[in-house]
C-alpha positions as a printed Julia matrix, in Angstrom:
195×3 Matrix{Float64}:
  47.89   45.78   12.55
  44.71   45.34   14.6
  42.6    44.81   11.5
  44.51   41.7    10.41
  43.47   39.43   13.34
  39.86   40.66   13.07
  39.81   40.07    9.32
  41.23   36.57    9.78
  38.65   35.8    12.49
  35.8    37.0    10.28
  37.09   34.92    7.36
  37.33   31.8     9.55
  33.8    32.38   10.91
  32.37   32.84    7.39
  34.13   29.66    6.2
  32.74   27.73    9.18
  29.19   28.91    8.47
  29.55   28.01    4.79
  30.73   24.48    5.67
  27.84   24.04    8.13
  25.33   25.12    5.48
  26.81   22.72    2.95
  26.77   19.88    5.47
  23.08   20.33    6.31
  22.17   20.54    2.63
  24.05   17.33    1.85
  22.38   15.36    4.66
  18.85   16.19    3.46
  19.81   15.39   -0.12
  21.23   12.02    0.92
  18.06   11.23    2.91
  15.87   11.64   -0.16
  18.23    9.8    -2.53
  19.57    7.18   -0.12
  18.14    4.17    1.68
  14.33    3.84    1.81
  12.57    3.9     5.2
   9.2     2.24    4.61
   6.4     1.74    7.12
   3.02    0.22    6.32
  -0.22    1.45    7.87
  -3.98    1.31    7.39
  -3.94   -2.32    6.22
  -7.23   -4.22    5.97
  -9.13   -6.86    4.02
 -12.89   -6.39    3.53
 -14.64   -9.66    4.43
 -15.48  -11.31    1.09
 -19.09  -12.35    0.49
 -17.94  -15.7    -0.88
 -15.93  -17.25   -3.65
 -12.19  -17.79   -3.72
 -10.99  -14.17   -3.97
 -10.53  -11.25   -1.58
  -9.17   -7.7    -1.86
  -6.58   -5.95    0.31
  -5.71   -2.32    1.0
  -2.88   -0.45    2.8
  -0.6     2.6     2.65
   3.21    2.56    2.39
   4.78    5.59    4.12
   8.38    6.22    2.98
  10.63    8.73    4.75
  13.76    7.8     2.78
  14.89    7.14   -0.79
  12.75    5.65   -3.55
  11.87    1.95   -3.55
   9.65   -0.47   -5.5
   6.96   -2.86   -4.3
   7.76   -5.92   -6.44
   5.35   -8.6    -5.15
   3.1    -9.73   -2.31
   2.6   -13.18   -0.78
   0.36  -14.67    1.9
  -0.27  -18.18    3.2
  -4.03  -17.55    2.91
  -3.96  -17.56   -0.92
  -2.19  -19.43   -3.68
  -1.42  -16.13   -5.38
  -1.57  -12.41   -4.52
  -1.59   -9.96   -7.43
  -1.13   -6.18   -7.63
  -3.73   -4.07   -9.43
  -4.27   -0.44  -10.42
  -7.66    1.11  -11.15
  -7.85    4.12  -13.44
 -11.11    5.44  -14.87
 -12.93    2.38  -13.55
 -10.61    0.01  -15.42
  -8.62   -2.55  -13.39
  -5.22   -3.62  -14.63
  -2.76   -6.09  -13.16
   0.66   -4.54  -12.43
   4.03   -6.25  -12.06
   5.21   -3.67   -9.49
   4.52   -0.24   -8.0
   7.07    2.55   -7.42
   7.34    3.89   -3.86
   8.35    7.57   -4.15
  11.14    9.06   -2.03
   9.73   10.92    0.97
   6.22   10.0    -0.17
   3.42    7.44   -0.03
   2.05    4.57   -2.09
  -1.7     4.19   -1.51
  -3.73    1.03   -1.99
  -7.29    2.16   -1.27
 -10.87    1.43   -2.35
 -11.48    2.62   -5.9
  -7.75    2.68   -6.66
  -4.72    0.41   -6.3
  -5.5    -2.88   -4.53
  -4.31   -6.41   -3.86
  -6.22   -9.48   -5.02
  -5.86  -12.65   -2.95
  -6.61  -15.36   -5.51
  -7.51  -19.04   -5.03
  -8.06  -18.62   -1.3
  -7.09  -21.59    0.86
  -9.61  -20.38    3.45
 -12.17  -17.58    3.44
 -11.17  -14.73    5.77
 -13.98  -13.7     8.13
 -14.55  -10.4     9.92
 -12.34  -10.28   13.02
  -9.63  -12.55   11.55
  -6.04  -11.38   11.14
  -4.13  -12.3     7.98
  -0.33  -12.25    7.72
   0.87  -10.7     4.44
   4.44  -10.3     3.16
   5.21   -7.2     1.08
   8.39   -7.61   -0.97
  10.36   -4.45   -1.8
  13.33   -4.13   -4.17
  15.52   -2.33   -1.6
  13.76   -2.7     1.76
  13.36   -6.47    1.49
  10.34   -8.26    2.96
   7.99   -6.42    5.33
   5.44   -8.64    7.12
   2.15   -6.9     7.88
  -0.95   -8.1     9.75
  -4.12   -7.32    7.79
  -7.23   -7.28   10.01
 -10.38   -8.5     8.27
 -13.03   -5.78    8.45
 -16.73   -5.57    7.53
 -17.46   -5.77    3.8
 -18.47   -2.07    3.8
 -15.46   -0.8     5.79
 -13.84    2.21    4.12
 -11.53    4.42    6.24
 -11.39    7.09    3.51
 -15.19    7.51    3.32
 -16.55   10.75    4.83
 -19.83    9.13    5.89
 -18.24    6.59    8.23
 -20.75    7.39   11.03
 -23.95    6.38    9.26
 -27.03    5.01   10.97
 -27.48    1.29   11.62
 -30.3     0.98    9.08
 -28.17    2.64    6.41
 -25.29    0.36    7.38
 -27.35   -2.82    7.01
 -28.71   -1.8     3.61
 -25.2    -0.83    2.49
 -23.92   -4.17    3.75
 -26.35   -6.16    1.6
 -25.55   -3.93   -1.4
 -21.8    -4.4    -0.77
 -22.24   -8.16   -0.64
 -23.93   -8.16   -4.05
 -21.33   -5.7    -5.35
 -18.49   -7.8    -3.95
 -19.76  -10.95   -5.69
 -20.16   -8.99   -8.93
 -16.68   -7.48   -8.53
 -15.09  -10.87   -7.91
 -16.88  -12.3   -10.94
 -15.57   -9.47  -13.13
 -12.07  -10.07  -11.77
 -12.29  -13.76  -12.75
 -13.49  -12.92  -16.25
 -10.78  -10.27  -16.62
  -8.21  -11.44  -19.27
  -5.36  -11.18  -16.74
  -7.14  -13.62  -14.42
  -8.17  -16.35  -16.83
  -4.63  -17.72  -16.87
  -4.47  -17.71  -13.04
  -7.68  -19.64  -12.55
  -6.67  -22.32  -15.06
  -3.69  -23.43  -12.9
């Protein structure tokens, strides 16, 4: 007779623990497959050397479900396009997937924005308002500070000497002009510049 209440209590306790375990498993599963939770950090625009184009970089941190970056707009340019770079080849993209519980990186040498047909040339120290449009998260407005042409937060040699910095700056200016010229001659850009 005494074993029956103990057995019932043990069964109830085991059932309670099983339900708790299931509940915690479901909540983490719903977080990764549910609503996205995007935050944007590390945004910047390197000051362009001249011309009517500029590049932009940032990182999307997502602690929720998957999303898609569908387009970007800014009052500083007539058009903002999305680009990937793989093996040194730049290609315009219609959109970029934002992985669940992951990151989407736009950094030097990789994915980047191109601000085309600039209405005004951004100068170092300026702040540019940019709207990132996501399929599920809607529009996220981000302030992009304009940094030095050589600024690269992912570079290991960020603390170089002033003389090295000035020589790099002049090289970056020439490289930036060359890069912008190659962007304009890129097949995906010829249609944009003809508008």
